[in-house]
XYZ file of C-alpha atoms in Angstrom:
416
model
C 0.000 0.000 0.000
C 1.042 3.635 -0.456
C 2.541 5.804 2.265
C 0.099 6.348 5.120
C -1.198 9.921 5.408
C -1.343 11.701 8.749
C -4.736 11.198 10.368
C -5.384 8.008 8.395
C -5.039 4.355 9.350
C -5.088 0.969 7.653
C -7.896 -1.440 8.561
C -9.268 -4.740 7.355
C -12.871 -4.878 6.191
C -13.699 -7.410 8.902
C -12.509 -4.985 11.593
C -15.081 -2.346 10.692
C -17.907 -4.238 8.928
C -19.849 -7.495 9.095
C -22.043 -9.753 6.991
C -25.756 -9.585 7.791
C -27.685 -12.872 7.852
C -31.018 -12.029 9.492
C -33.853 -13.936 7.787
C -37.114 -13.021 6.098
C -39.719 -15.267 4.466
C -40.060 -14.784 0.720
C -43.846 -14.548 1.184
C -43.139 -11.054 2.536
C -41.196 -10.055 -0.583
C -42.181 -9.028 -4.100
C -40.542 -8.194 -7.426
C -39.615 -4.737 -6.165
C -37.682 -5.703 -3.030
C -36.180 -9.118 -3.790
C -32.601 -8.806 -5.006
C -30.638 -11.571 -6.693
C -27.470 -11.449 -8.766
C -29.717 -11.572 -11.870
C -31.407 -8.254 -11.167
C -28.317 -6.391 -10.001
C -26.847 -4.232 -12.763
C -23.157 -4.456 -13.641
C -20.689 -1.655 -12.905
C -22.557 -0.421 -9.842
C -25.588 0.305 -12.006
C -28.178 -0.347 -9.290
C -30.981 -2.905 -9.413
C -34.043 -3.721 -11.500
C -37.241 -5.614 -10.737
C -36.894 -9.316 -10.003
C -38.388 -11.784 -12.483
C -38.507 -14.775 -10.108
C -38.936 -15.033 -6.338
C -38.314 -18.326 -4.478
C -41.489 -19.741 -2.968
C -41.836 -20.595 0.743
C -38.186 -19.935 1.516
C -36.270 -17.874 4.024
C -33.564 -15.564 2.722
C -31.258 -12.956 4.204
C -32.903 -9.582 4.677
C -31.305 -6.180 4.227
C -32.146 -2.701 5.462
C -31.950 0.679 3.803
C -28.333 1.876 3.524
C -26.879 -1.654 3.676
C -24.327 -2.557 0.994
C -25.227 -5.429 -1.352
C -22.534 -7.214 -3.345
C -23.082 -9.998 -5.868
C -20.630 -12.740 -4.958
C -20.740 -14.576 -8.310
C -18.283 -13.445 -10.977
C -17.313 -10.398 -8.970
C -15.661 -8.852 -12.024
C -19.176 -7.760 -13.033
C -18.966 -5.221 -10.174
C -22.561 -5.621 -9.055
C -22.557 -3.401 -6.002
C -25.470 -1.377 -4.626
C -26.219 0.695 -1.529
C -29.819 -0.121 -0.662
C -32.429 2.627 -0.593
C -35.202 0.343 0.737
C -35.620 -2.801 2.852
C -35.890 -6.280 1.315
C -34.395 -9.737 0.896
C -31.568 -11.253 -1.153
C -30.615 -14.535 -2.775
C -27.784 -16.637 -1.371
C -25.286 -15.225 -3.850
C -25.732 -11.628 -2.698
C -23.733 -10.542 0.348
C -25.102 -7.945 2.767
C -22.408 -5.828 4.405
C -22.930 -3.260 7.152
C -20.687 -1.027 9.266
C -20.061 -2.403 12.754
C -20.029 1.054 14.274
C -20.969 4.276 12.518
C -18.645 6.165 14.864
C -15.689 4.370 13.261
C -16.800 4.103 9.632
C -19.856 5.368 7.780
C -21.767 3.009 5.524
C -21.584 5.672 2.804
C -17.789 5.743 3.062
C -17.664 1.933 3.164
C -19.701 1.794 -0.061
C -17.096 3.907 -1.878
C -14.256 1.794 -0.487
C -15.959 -1.214 -2.093
C -16.520 0.784 -5.293
C -12.800 1.057 -6.015
C -11.302 -0.992 -8.825
C -8.704 -2.456 -6.472
C -11.461 -3.927 -4.282
C -13.065 -5.653 -7.252
C -9.635 -6.840 -8.435
C -8.964 -8.241 -4.966
C -12.233 -10.208 -4.926
C -11.492 -11.616 -8.384
C -7.980 -12.678 -7.402
C -9.197 -14.392 -4.228
C -12.278 -16.025 -5.804
C -12.802 -19.781 -5.792
C -13.888 -21.870 -8.778
C -13.356 -21.479 -12.506
C -16.615 -21.937 -14.421
C -18.665 -19.933 -11.899
C -16.095 -18.196 -9.656
C -17.399 -17.023 -6.298
C -15.839 -14.473 -4.013
C -14.198 -15.938 -0.920
C -16.210 -14.504 1.979
C -13.351 -14.967 4.437
C -10.816 -13.362 2.113
C -13.147 -10.421 1.415
C -13.156 -9.583 5.113
C -9.341 -9.536 5.023
C -9.307 -6.743 2.429
C -7.178 -3.812 3.640
C -7.812 -0.139 2.937
C -7.160 3.383 4.214
C -9.617 5.162 6.446
C -9.510 8.711 7.855
C -9.846 8.615 11.629
C -11.911 11.804 11.623
C -15.500 10.820 10.808
C -16.103 14.313 9.398
C -13.491 13.675 6.710
C -15.320 10.457 5.816
C -18.541 12.448 5.541
C -16.956 15.031 3.243
C -15.439 12.385 0.958
C -18.684 10.423 0.744
C -20.613 13.657 0.131
C -18.423 14.637 -2.842
C -18.740 11.223 -4.462
C -22.454 10.821 -3.730
C -23.183 14.240 -5.256
C -21.631 12.980 -8.504
C -23.622 9.737 -8.270
C -26.783 11.784 -7.682
C -26.101 13.823 -10.818
C -25.694 10.605 -12.816
C -28.909 9.203 -11.363
C -30.895 12.375 -12.101
C -29.759 12.314 -15.735
C -30.668 8.634 -16.011
C -34.111 9.331 -14.594
C -34.656 12.235 -16.981
C -33.679 10.040 -19.933
C -36.063 7.346 -18.729
C -38.836 9.968 -18.585
C -38.070 11.141 -22.136
C -38.062 7.574 -23.451
C -41.374 6.893 -21.682
C -42.814 10.061 -23.204
C -41.796 8.905 -26.693
C -43.363 5.488 -26.169
C -46.523 6.995 -24.668
C -46.892 9.277 -27.705
C -46.383 6.308 -30.035
C -49.104 4.364 -28.238
C -51.519 7.297 -28.289
C -51.008 8.027 -31.992
C -50.412 4.606 -33.522
C -52.202 2.143 -31.240
C -55.063 4.206 -29.826
C -55.153 6.322 -33.049
C -55.671 9.546 -31.120
C -53.209 11.708 -33.024
C -54.434 15.246 -33.637
C -56.725 15.685 -36.634
C -56.934 18.835 -38.756
C -58.963 20.516 -35.971
C -56.485 19.575 -33.243
C -58.849 16.934 -31.845
C -57.940 13.300 -31.022
C -58.713 11.423 -34.256
C -60.456 8.251 -33.122
C -62.079 9.677 -29.988
C -63.636 12.493 -32.017
C -65.140 10.117 -34.598
C -62.336 9.856 -37.168
C -63.139 7.312 -39.890
C -61.665 3.843 -39.388
C -61.386 1.072 -41.995
C -60.801 -2.677 -41.757
C -57.336 -4.094 -42.429
C -55.282 -7.239 -41.833
C -54.267 -5.716 -38.511
C -57.763 -4.707 -37.487
C -59.283 -1.249 -37.756
C -56.900 1.526 -38.824
C -57.475 5.196 -39.767
C -58.636 5.835 -43.326
C -55.707 6.468 -45.658
C -53.245 4.364 -43.653
C -51.717 1.172 -45.092
C -50.587 -2.256 -43.944
C -47.290 -3.517 -45.377
C -44.730 -6.197 -44.731
C -41.678 -5.051 -42.823
C -39.645 -5.924 -45.928
C -41.453 -3.124 -47.775
C -40.329 -0.437 -45.327
C -36.815 -1.612 -44.399
C -34.265 -4.390 -44.752
C -32.242 -6.262 -42.152
C -28.646 -7.474 -42.122
C -27.148 -10.130 -39.883
C -23.950 -9.290 -38.033
C -20.471 -10.777 -37.948
C -19.727 -14.300 -36.768
C -16.420 -13.656 -35.030
C -13.682 -15.552 -33.198
C -12.742 -14.665 -29.649
C -9.056 -14.438 -30.497
C -9.759 -11.203 -32.368
C -11.164 -9.442 -29.295
C -8.713 -6.853 -27.998
C -8.249 -3.871 -25.697
C -8.131 -1.382 -28.569
C -9.732 -1.780 -31.952
C -13.055 -1.238 -33.687
C -15.965 -0.995 -31.216
C -18.207 -4.073 -31.330
C -21.737 -4.548 -29.978
C -23.130 -8.003 -29.292
C -26.117 -9.742 -27.699
C -24.928 -8.680 -24.257
C -25.230 -5.059 -25.390
C -29.040 -5.344 -25.496
C -31.186 -4.354 -22.535
C -34.291 -6.519 -22.004
C -37.161 -4.699 -23.725
C -34.878 -2.247 -25.506
C -31.889 0.016 -24.929
C -28.143 -0.527 -24.907
C -25.668 -1.591 -22.243
C -22.509 0.429 -22.811
C -20.472 -1.654 -20.380
C -20.815 -4.669 -22.709
C -19.072 -2.998 -25.667
C -16.033 -4.960 -26.851
C -13.240 -4.195 -29.305
C -12.273 -6.216 -32.377
C -9.236 -6.358 -34.689
C -10.125 -9.183 -37.106
C -11.595 -9.319 -40.603
C -15.124 -8.175 -41.422
C -17.285 -7.093 -44.344
C -18.879 -3.667 -44.919
C -22.322 -5.155 -44.183
C -21.101 -5.954 -40.648
C -20.680 -2.238 -39.895
C -23.238 0.117 -38.361
C -22.914 3.768 -37.397
C -24.157 6.033 -34.646
C -27.947 6.392 -34.787
C -28.568 3.046 -36.532
C -31.100 0.617 -35.074
C -30.133 -2.877 -33.912
C -32.476 -5.673 -32.794
C -31.629 -8.953 -31.072
C -32.204 -12.085 -33.189
C -31.241 -14.525 -30.419
C -32.442 -15.085 -26.857
C -30.757 -17.257 -24.243
C -32.742 -15.976 -21.259
C -35.291 -18.133 -19.492
C -37.826 -15.293 -19.477
C -37.469 -14.566 -23.266
C -36.993 -10.856 -22.666
C -34.230 -10.165 -25.211
C -35.567 -11.447 -28.548
C -36.598 -8.566 -30.808
C -35.441 -5.924 -28.315
C -33.951 -2.874 -30.076
C -31.308 -0.313 -29.307
C -29.842 2.690 -31.091
C -26.085 2.720 -31.672
C -24.728 5.460 -29.330
C -23.134 8.514 -30.913
C -19.925 8.269 -28.895
C -19.064 5.016 -30.730
C -18.774 6.881 -34.033
C -19.546 5.712 -37.551
C -17.660 2.440 -37.675
C -19.110 -0.114 -35.244
C -19.173 -3.885 -35.759
C -22.275 -5.825 -34.740
C -22.287 -9.582 -34.190
C -24.318 -12.452 -35.634
C -26.791 -12.462 -32.738
C -28.023 -9.053 -33.909
C -29.792 -7.619 -36.952
C -29.206 -4.092 -38.209
C -32.131 -2.215 -39.717
C -31.161 -0.812 -43.130
C -32.783 0.989 -46.086
C -35.468 2.514 -43.870
C -38.390 4.072 -45.734
C -40.012 5.227 -42.482
C -38.548 7.559 -39.820
C -36.118 5.757 -37.516
C -37.931 7.233 -34.503
C -41.154 5.522 -35.573
C -39.480 2.186 -36.275
C -37.543 2.229 -33.005
C -40.711 2.856 -30.971
C -42.495 0.169 -33.001
C -39.752 -2.342 -32.173
C -40.006 -1.396 -28.505
C -43.661 -2.373 -28.349
C -44.281 -5.633 -26.488
C -46.527 -6.830 -29.318
C -43.625 -6.752 -31.783
C -41.449 -8.845 -29.471
C -44.325 -11.301 -29.009
C -44.553 -11.668 -32.803
C -40.813 -12.306 -32.906
C -41.131 -15.013 -30.272
C -44.021 -16.665 -32.125
C -41.914 -17.160 -35.256
C -38.640 -18.013 -33.489
C -37.016 -21.432 -33.743
C -35.337 -23.418 -30.964
C -36.212 -24.234 -27.369
C -33.300 -23.493 -25.036
C -31.908 -20.829 -27.370
C -34.406 -18.906 -29.506
C -33.328 -17.787 -32.970
C -35.248 -15.341 -35.148
C -35.158 -16.183 -38.888
C -34.578 -13.159 -41.116
C -37.394 -13.923 -43.569
C -39.921 -14.338 -40.765
C -39.060 -10.910 -39.407
C -39.395 -9.327 -42.833
C -42.830 -10.928 -43.245
C -44.207 -9.290 -40.094
C -47.012 -6.870 -40.936
C -46.648 -3.226 -39.938
C -49.099 -0.374 -40.105
C -47.917 2.607 -42.159
C -49.501 5.973 -41.254
C -49.826 8.962 -43.557
C -46.593 10.856 -44.201
C -47.681 14.051 -42.471
C -48.482 12.122 -39.272
C -45.136 10.331 -39.399
C -43.287 13.609 -39.964
C -45.018 15.254 -36.989
C -44.157 12.306 -34.765
C -40.561 12.289 -35.983
C -40.103 16.009 -35.269
C -41.316 15.607 -31.692
C -39.513 12.391 -30.801
C -36.267 13.361 -32.512
C -36.022 16.234 -30.018
C -36.519 13.763 -27.163
C -33.740 11.539 -28.500
C -31.368 14.491 -28.991
C -31.909 15.572 -25.382
C -31.266 12.008 -24.243
C -27.986 11.910 -26.141
C -26.854 15.186 -24.522
C -27.586 13.777 -21.085
C -25.750 10.574 -21.940
C -22.700 12.682 -22.802
C -22.985 14.397 -19.431
C -23.357 11.044 -17.664
C -20.133 9.819 -19.292
C -18.268 12.999 -18.295
C -19.464 12.874 -14.678
C -18.755 9.142 -14.464
C -15.200 9.702 -15.661
C -14.723 12.515 -13.123
C -16.092 10.344 -10.289
C -13.920 7.369 -11.246
C -10.844 9.612 -11.426
C -11.507 11.197 -8.041
C -12.514 7.981 -6.270
C -9.070 6.398 -5.685
C -7.462 9.775 -4.966
C -10.031 10.666 -2.310
C -10.068 7.202 -0.739
C -6.273 7.176 -0.336
C -5.938 10.708 0.975
C -3.970 11.790 -2.098
C -6.495 14.571 -2.619
C -7.010 16.481 0.608
C -10.321 18.110 1.458
């Protein structure tokens, strides 16, 4: 370890914190407060709703402000400071300060957020196929701590303010995406876009006609997806061509269930490829494979982020949407609809692993509104997406600042 600063000391995790193993029955839990390694997000990204809860079982329970750490494949860095009470699966550790007069839970969370902590847990893990952190070794982890609790408070406050800024931007982007999807549903599912008098079309008696997809507004059409776009399958690659620096590459792991991208899953590639294996910022990708038990990935879309630039490889588990004859905003929202993903699942092949044949996707029927309606929708939603991209840029900048400051603050290198 580095030279010890005045007013700081070296401690082991087990000297200032403990594992919590109080029990709660799963009958008292629900999808919102049951945490397993599956619904913890990598890179300290928080948690999502659980998809499965064990029945008639007792699990460890956590309290607000406890620190939760996924103990499987710790290199995923699934770490979260709880903001509610709940229960966890066996593979999630609950860690709590022994005495808040010696170390604050907030400070402890940032100690465990450092790269060297994650590296330590990886190096001391047991097993190869499914490595698990060694609980005894984790408690032997050594780190610096300021003896003055007020210094701990100041350090935690600086870092948490940056985390709060990231969270606020994420929430605002989620609101904008929800607004886009709500508008899509109102205009293109409920058919209550504004008519020439500014009134909701269907609700105010707008004329509807029969079609292969049911009733649609007069003047709208039903076409095959192949008539409004094409799709290309990505690169089948070999792992030996993955590298630290190269062309950015998105794969199946880059897809969020239901839509959206996971930036932490981006890889880099230095092997051969063809021009058709390249996408650029703003292009739409959909998943053509699903290995999840819940079937939540198949057909899910994401937009290639701008920061990746105009030369991004996509892999064979993905389709790119090309030659679009409809606005990309409309198609992206269409792909995000649950009904589209259900249609994808209905024509998929396989049992354990679902695969989506290209021709079956292109044969899916899609409703095509009038051009002026599409243009109005595109103008509105494009603004939403531009705002989201600006906030994503800010999130990346703040994240980089936080990750730069973190080790310097936690070692006393930067004095406050």
